[in-house]
PDB file of C-alpha atoms in Angstrom:
ATOM      1  CA  MET A   1       0.028   0.457   0.048  1.00 67.00           C
ATOM      2  CA  THR A   2       2.626   2.425   0.907  1.00 75.00           C
ATOM      3  CA  GLU A   3       4.214   1.563  -2.593  1.00 77.00           C
ATOM      4  CA  THR A   4       1.193   2.412  -4.103  1.00 81.00           C
ATOM      5  CA  LEU A   5       1.530   5.945  -2.616  1.00 75.00           C
ATOM      6  CA  GLN A   6       4.550   6.447  -2.960  1.00 79.00           C
ATOM      7  CA  GLU A   7       4.115   5.775  -6.466  1.00 80.00           C
ATOM      8  CA  ILE A   8       1.700   8.438  -7.412  1.00 79.00           C
ATOM      9  CA  LYS A   9       3.310  10.903  -5.361  1.00 74.00           C
ATOM     10  CA  ARG A  10       5.786  10.469  -7.860  1.00 78.00           C
ATOM     11  CA  GLU A  11       3.673  10.354 -10.332  1.00 78.00           C
ATOM     12  CA  TYR A  12       1.761  13.096  -9.163  1.00 79.00           C
ATOM     13  CA  GLU A  13       4.952  15.137  -8.239  1.00 73.00           C
ATOM     14  CA  GLY A  14       6.494  15.022 -11.940  1.00 74.00           C
ATOM     15  CA  GLU A  15       9.475  17.088 -10.955  1.00 75.00           C
ATOM     16  CA  ASP A  16       8.092  19.411  -8.045  1.00 78.00           C
ATOM     17  CA  ASN A  17       8.187  18.730  -4.798  1.00 79.00           C
ATOM     18  CA  ARG A  18       4.130  18.961  -3.933  1.00 84.00           C
ATOM     19  CA  PRO A  19       2.879  18.604  -0.027  1.00 88.00           C
ATOM     20  CA  LEU A  20       0.253  15.583  -0.927  1.00 89.00           C
ATOM     21  CA  ALA A  21       0.375  14.134   2.300  1.00 88.00           C
ATOM     22  CA  SER A  22       0.320  18.314   4.378  1.00 94.00           C
ATOM     23  CA  TYR A  23      -2.874  19.312   1.723  1.00 94.00           C
ATOM     24  CA  THR A  24      -4.674  15.326   2.992  1.00 94.00           C
ATOM     25  CA  ARG A  25      -3.870  16.516   6.919  1.00 96.00           C
ATOM     26  CA  VAL A  26      -5.754  20.212   5.805  1.00 97.00           C
ATOM     27  CA  LEU A  27      -8.170  18.203   4.271  1.00 97.00           C
ATOM     28  CA  ALA A  28      -8.301  16.375   7.501  1.00 98.00           C
ATOM     29  CA  VAL A  29      -8.947  19.088   9.147  1.00 98.00           C
ATOM     30  CA  TYR A  30     -11.968  20.374   6.769  1.00 98.00           C
ATOM     31  CA  GLY A  31     -13.558  16.885   6.778  1.00 98.00           C
ATOM     32  CA  GLY A  32     -12.954  17.152  11.166  1.00 98.00           C
ATOM     33  CA  ALA A  33     -15.073  20.711  11.040  1.00 98.00           C
ATOM     34  CA  VAL A  34     -17.734  19.419   9.339  1.00 98.00           C
ATOM     35  CA  THR A  35     -17.965  16.581  11.085  1.00 98.00           C
ATOM     36  CA  VAL A  36     -18.208  18.601  14.525  1.00 98.00           C
ATOM     37  CA  LEU A  37     -20.596  20.996  13.175  1.00 98.00           C
ATOM     38  CA  LEU A  38     -23.119  18.110  11.569  1.00 97.00           C
ATOM     39  CA  ALA A  39     -23.181  15.668  15.569  1.00 98.00           C
ATOM     40  CA  ALA A  40     -23.027  19.502  16.861  1.00 98.00           C
ATOM     41  CA  ALA A  41     -26.451  20.403  15.107  1.00 98.00           C
ATOM     42  CA  LYS A  42     -28.325  16.349  15.224  1.00 97.00           C
ATOM     43  CA  LEU A  43     -27.278  17.182  19.177  1.00 98.00           C
ATOM     44  CA  THR A  44     -29.048  20.340  19.717  1.00 97.00           C
ATOM     45  CA  GLY A  45     -31.497  19.547  17.627  1.00 97.00           C
ATOM     46  CA  ARG A  46     -31.035  22.795  14.768  1.00 96.00           C
ATOM     47  CA  GLU A  47     -32.174  21.755  11.121  1.00 93.00           C
ATOM     48  CA  ALA A  48     -29.979  23.556   7.875  1.00 91.00           C
ATOM     49  CA  PRO A  49     -32.736  25.587   6.137  1.00 90.00           C
ATOM     50  CA  GLU A  50     -35.557  24.180   3.762  1.00 91.00           C
ATOM     51  CA  LYS A  51     -34.899  26.368   0.791  1.00 93.00           C
ATOM     52  CA  ILE A  52     -31.903  29.071   1.029  1.00 93.00           C
ATOM     53  CA  LYS A  53     -33.089  32.254  -0.705  1.00 94.00           C
ATOM     54  CA  VAL A  54     -31.911  34.010  -3.522  1.00 96.00           C
ATOM     55  CA  MET A  55     -31.158  37.709  -1.736  1.00 95.00           C
ATOM     56  CA  ASP A  56     -29.361  34.760   0.729  1.00 95.00           C
ATOM     57  CA  LEU A  57     -26.730  33.598  -0.994  1.00 96.00           C
ATOM     58  CA  MET A  58     -26.436  36.445  -2.395  1.00 96.00           C
ATOM     59  CA  LEU A  59     -25.219  37.632   0.321  1.00 97.00           C
ATOM     60  CA  MET A  60     -23.224  34.104   1.222  1.00 97.00           C
ATOM     61  CA  GLY A  61     -21.968  34.955  -1.645  1.00 97.00           C
ATOM     62  CA  LEU A  62     -20.534  38.564  -1.376  1.00 97.00           C
ATOM     63  CA  PHE A  63     -19.659  37.622   2.689  1.00 98.00           C
ATOM     64  CA  THR A  64     -17.858  34.633   1.047  1.00 98.00           C
ATOM     65  CA  HIS A  65     -15.879  36.716  -1.303  1.00 97.00           C
ATOM     66  CA  ARG A  66     -14.787  40.113   0.751  1.00 97.00           C
ATOM     67  CA  LEU A  67     -14.045  37.551   3.858  1.00 98.00           C
ATOM     68  CA  SER A  68     -11.626  35.157   1.463  1.00 98.00           C
ATOM     69  CA  ARG A  69     -10.035  38.217   0.189  1.00 97.00           C
ATOM     70  CA  THR A  70     -10.078  40.315   3.517  1.00 97.00           C
ATOM     71  CA  LEU A  71      -7.525  37.501   5.129  1.00 98.00           C
ATOM     72  CA  ALA A  72      -5.862  35.986   1.882  1.00 98.00           C
ATOM     73  CA  LYS A  73      -4.907  39.646   1.028  1.00 98.00           C
ATOM     74  CA  ASP A  74      -5.520  42.779   3.308  1.00 97.00           C
ATOM     75  CA  PRO A  75      -2.392  44.210   4.651  1.00 97.00           C
ATOM     76  CA  VAL A  76      -4.504  44.383   8.566  1.00 97.00           C
ATOM     77  CA  THR A  77      -4.151  40.321   8.194  1.00 98.00           C
ATOM     78  CA  SER A  78      -0.609  39.813   7.481  1.00 98.00           C
ATOM     79  CA  PRO A  79       0.086  38.243  11.363  1.00 98.00           C
ATOM     80  CA  ILE A  80      -2.465  35.288  10.421  1.00 98.00           C
ATOM     81  CA  ARG A  81      -0.438  34.778   7.600  1.00 98.00           C
ATOM     82  CA  ALA A  82       3.234  35.426   8.464  1.00 98.00           C
ATOM     83  CA  PRO A  83       4.027  32.160   9.545  1.00 98.00           C
ATOM     84  CA  PHE A  84       3.559  30.924   6.453  1.00 98.00           C
ATOM     85  CA  THR A  85       4.233  33.658   3.918  1.00 98.00           C
ATOM     86  CA  ARG A  86       7.659  36.333   3.157  1.00 98.00           C
ATOM     87  CA  TYR A  87       6.070  39.114   2.341  1.00 97.00           C
ATOM     88  CA  GLU A  88       6.712  39.854  -1.435  1.00 97.00           C
ATOM     89  CA  GLY A  89       5.182  43.960  -2.365  1.00 95.00           C
ATOM     90  CA  VAL A  90       2.345  45.041  -2.915  1.00 95.00           C
ATOM     91  CA  SER A  91      -0.670  43.049  -5.684  1.00 92.00           C
ATOM     92  CA  GLY A  92      -3.107  46.169  -5.736  1.00 87.00           C
ATOM     93  CA  PRO A  93      -5.077  48.375  -3.795  1.00 87.00           C
ATOM     94  CA  ALA A  94      -5.275  47.017  -0.396  1.00 88.00           C
ATOM     95  CA  GLU A  95      -3.848  43.537  -1.111  1.00 94.00           C
ATOM     96  CA  LEU A  96      -0.071  42.393  -0.813  1.00 97.00           C
ATOM     97  CA  LYS A  97       2.034  40.363  -2.650  1.00 97.00           C
ATOM     98  CA  GLU A  98       3.429  37.321  -0.513  1.00 98.00           C
ATOM     99  CA  LYS A  99       4.837  34.222  -1.353  1.00 97.00           C
ATOM    100  CA  VAL A 100       4.378  31.198   0.617  1.00 97.00           C
ATOM    101  CA  ARG A 101       7.809  29.832   2.654  1.00 96.00           C
ATOM    102  CA  GLY A 102       8.304  26.420   3.900  1.00 95.00           C
ATOM    103  CA  HIS A 103       7.639  22.791   3.622  1.00 93.00           C
ATOM    104  CA  GLY A 104       4.989  20.115   4.312  1.00 94.00           C
ATOM    105  CA  LEU A 105       2.470  21.422   6.484  1.00 96.00           C
ATOM    106  CA  GLN A 106       3.725  24.974   6.876  1.00 97.00           C
ATOM    107  CA  HIS A 107       3.764  25.357   3.072  1.00 96.00           C
ATOM    108  CA  ALA A 108       0.361  23.887   2.462  1.00 97.00           C
ATOM    109  CA  VAL A 109      -0.908  25.943   5.261  1.00 98.00           C
ATOM    110  CA  GLY A 110       0.354  29.707   3.539  1.00 98.00           C
ATOM    111  CA  GLU A 111      -1.204  27.793   0.129  1.00 97.00           C
ATOM    112  CA  LEU A 112      -4.485  28.272   1.651  1.00 98.00           C
ATOM    113  CA  LEU A 113      -4.015  31.056   3.745  1.00 98.00           C
ATOM    114  CA  THR A 114      -3.080  32.992   0.598  1.00 98.00           C
ATOM    115  CA  CYS A 115      -5.828  31.452  -1.794  1.00 97.00           C
ATOM    116  CA  PRO A 116      -8.940  33.737  -1.953  1.00 97.00           C
ATOM    117  CA  PHE A 117     -10.200  31.114  -4.173  1.00 98.00           C
ATOM    118  CA  CYS A 118      -8.980  28.171  -2.203  1.00 97.00           C
ATOM    119  CA  LEU A 119     -10.809  30.361   1.521  1.00 98.00           C
ATOM    120  CA  SER A 120     -13.290  30.807   0.038  1.00 98.00           C
ATOM    121  CA  GLN A 121     -14.466  26.808   0.662  1.00 98.00           C
ATOM    122  CA  TRP A 122     -13.673  27.347   4.398  1.00 98.00           C
ATOM    123  CA  VAL A 123     -15.642  30.640   4.579  1.00 98.00           C
ATOM    124  CA  ALA A 124     -18.617  29.651   2.701  1.00 98.00           C
ATOM    125  CA  THR A 125     -18.583  26.360   4.950  1.00 98.00           C
ATOM    126  CA  GLY A 126     -18.115  28.553   8.535  1.00 98.00           C
ATOM    127  CA  TYR A 127     -20.689  30.757   6.929  1.00 98.00           C
ATOM    128  CA  ALA A 128     -23.973  27.754   6.144  1.00 98.00           C
ATOM    129  CA  ALA A 129     -23.095  27.152   9.771  1.00 98.00           C
ATOM    130  CA  GLY A 130     -23.953  29.929  10.730  1.00 98.00           C
ATOM    131  CA  THR A 131     -26.955  30.239   9.347  1.00 96.00           C
ATOM    132  CA  VAL A 132     -27.459  26.699  11.272  1.00 97.00           C
ATOM    133  CA  PHE A 133     -26.294  28.199  14.860  1.00 98.00           C
ATOM    134  CA  PHE A 134     -26.595  32.349  14.754  1.00 97.00           C
ATOM    135  CA  PRO A 135     -28.979  32.579  11.532  1.00 95.00           C
ATOM    136  CA  ARG A 136     -29.405  36.797  13.020  1.00 96.00           C
ATOM    137  CA  LEU A 137     -25.199  36.873  13.709  1.00 98.00           C
ATOM    138  CA  THR A 138     -25.101  35.876  10.629  1.00 97.00           C
ATOM    139  CA  ARG A 139     -27.061  37.672   8.806  1.00 96.00           C
ATOM    140  CA  LEU A 140     -25.185  40.754   9.655  1.00 98.00           C
ATOM    141  CA  ALA A 141     -21.932  40.028   9.315  1.00 97.00           C
ATOM    142  CA  GLY A 142     -23.115  39.688   5.823  1.00 97.00           C
ATOM    143  CA  ALA A 143     -24.927  42.127   5.281  1.00 97.00           C
ATOM    144  CA  THR A 144     -21.448  43.894   6.970  1.00 97.00           C
ATOM    145  CA  MET A 145     -19.733  42.110   4.354  1.00 97.00           C
ATOM    146  CA  ALA A 146     -21.358  42.977   1.612  1.00 96.00           C
ATOM    147  CA  ALA A 147     -21.404  46.681   1.770  1.00 97.00           C
ATOM    148  CA  VAL A 148     -17.675  45.930   2.129  1.00 96.00           C
ATOM    149  CA  ALA A 149     -17.978  44.341  -0.829  1.00 95.00           C
ATOM    150  CA  ILE A 150     -20.271  46.829  -2.169  1.00 96.00           C
ATOM    151  CA  SER A 151     -18.726  49.797  -1.113  1.00 96.00           C
ATOM    152  CA  ASP A 152     -15.070  48.181  -2.761  1.00 94.00           C
ATOM    153  CA  TRP A 153     -16.053  48.405  -6.184  1.00 94.00           C
ATOM    154  CA  LEU A 154     -17.389  51.075  -6.316  1.00 96.00           C
ATOM    155  CA  GLN A 155     -13.813  52.429  -5.329  1.00 94.00           C
ATOM    156  CA  PHE A 156     -12.780  51.096  -7.979  1.00 92.00           C
ATOM    157  CA  ALA A 157     -14.993  52.792  -9.690  1.00 94.00           C
ATOM    158  CA  TYR A 158     -14.840  55.751  -8.520  1.00 94.00           C
ATOM    159  CA  ALA A 159     -11.706  55.544  -9.105  1.00 92.00           C
ATOM    160  CA  ARG A 160     -11.420  54.532 -13.040  1.00 91.00           C
ATOM    161  CA  LEU A 161     -14.384  57.573 -13.371  1.00 94.00           C
ATOM    162  CA  MET A 162     -11.482  59.997 -11.613  1.00 94.00           C
ATOM    163  CA  LYS A 163      -9.160  58.549 -13.595  1.00 89.00           C
ATOM    164  CA  LYS A 164     -10.456  59.215 -16.892  1.00 90.00           C
ATOM    165  CA  ALA A 165     -11.774  62.563 -16.207  1.00 93.00           C
ATOM    166  CA  GLU A 166      -8.020  63.602 -15.835  1.00 89.00           C
ATOM    167  CA  GLU A 167      -7.032  62.142 -19.132  1.00 83.00           C
TER     168      GLU A 167
END
């Protein structure tokens, strides 16, 4: 069995050294967290909403987008990423460019924490759990981050208009 896994790893990696075992650990943490949330819901008699309204889905999407980018790119959240990354510069307005460092679990966690697309699964899962356990607070948090996302887009639109006016 071990030889088969090593062969799969070699064939997958090619010339690159990928932390597959560490990715498996990260996946196990995610799976474990989901299992704990499901068990807690069952034990407390909580149920998922029967239907998710379009507006709730939009709120969840905006929340997930904004919080994922904040966690992965914002200068203020860089202390969370610092043990796993190295600062390389600015990548855009209020966003940092960081390089993942280390090997194994450090590298795998660094990849997760610097990738808003990767974090979105975790954030959306947390939001979904919030709708089961704390629906009012979760909606408030969702509305707050949705407002921040909309504000960001308006800031970009305004900056673009100002730049165009200067031309």
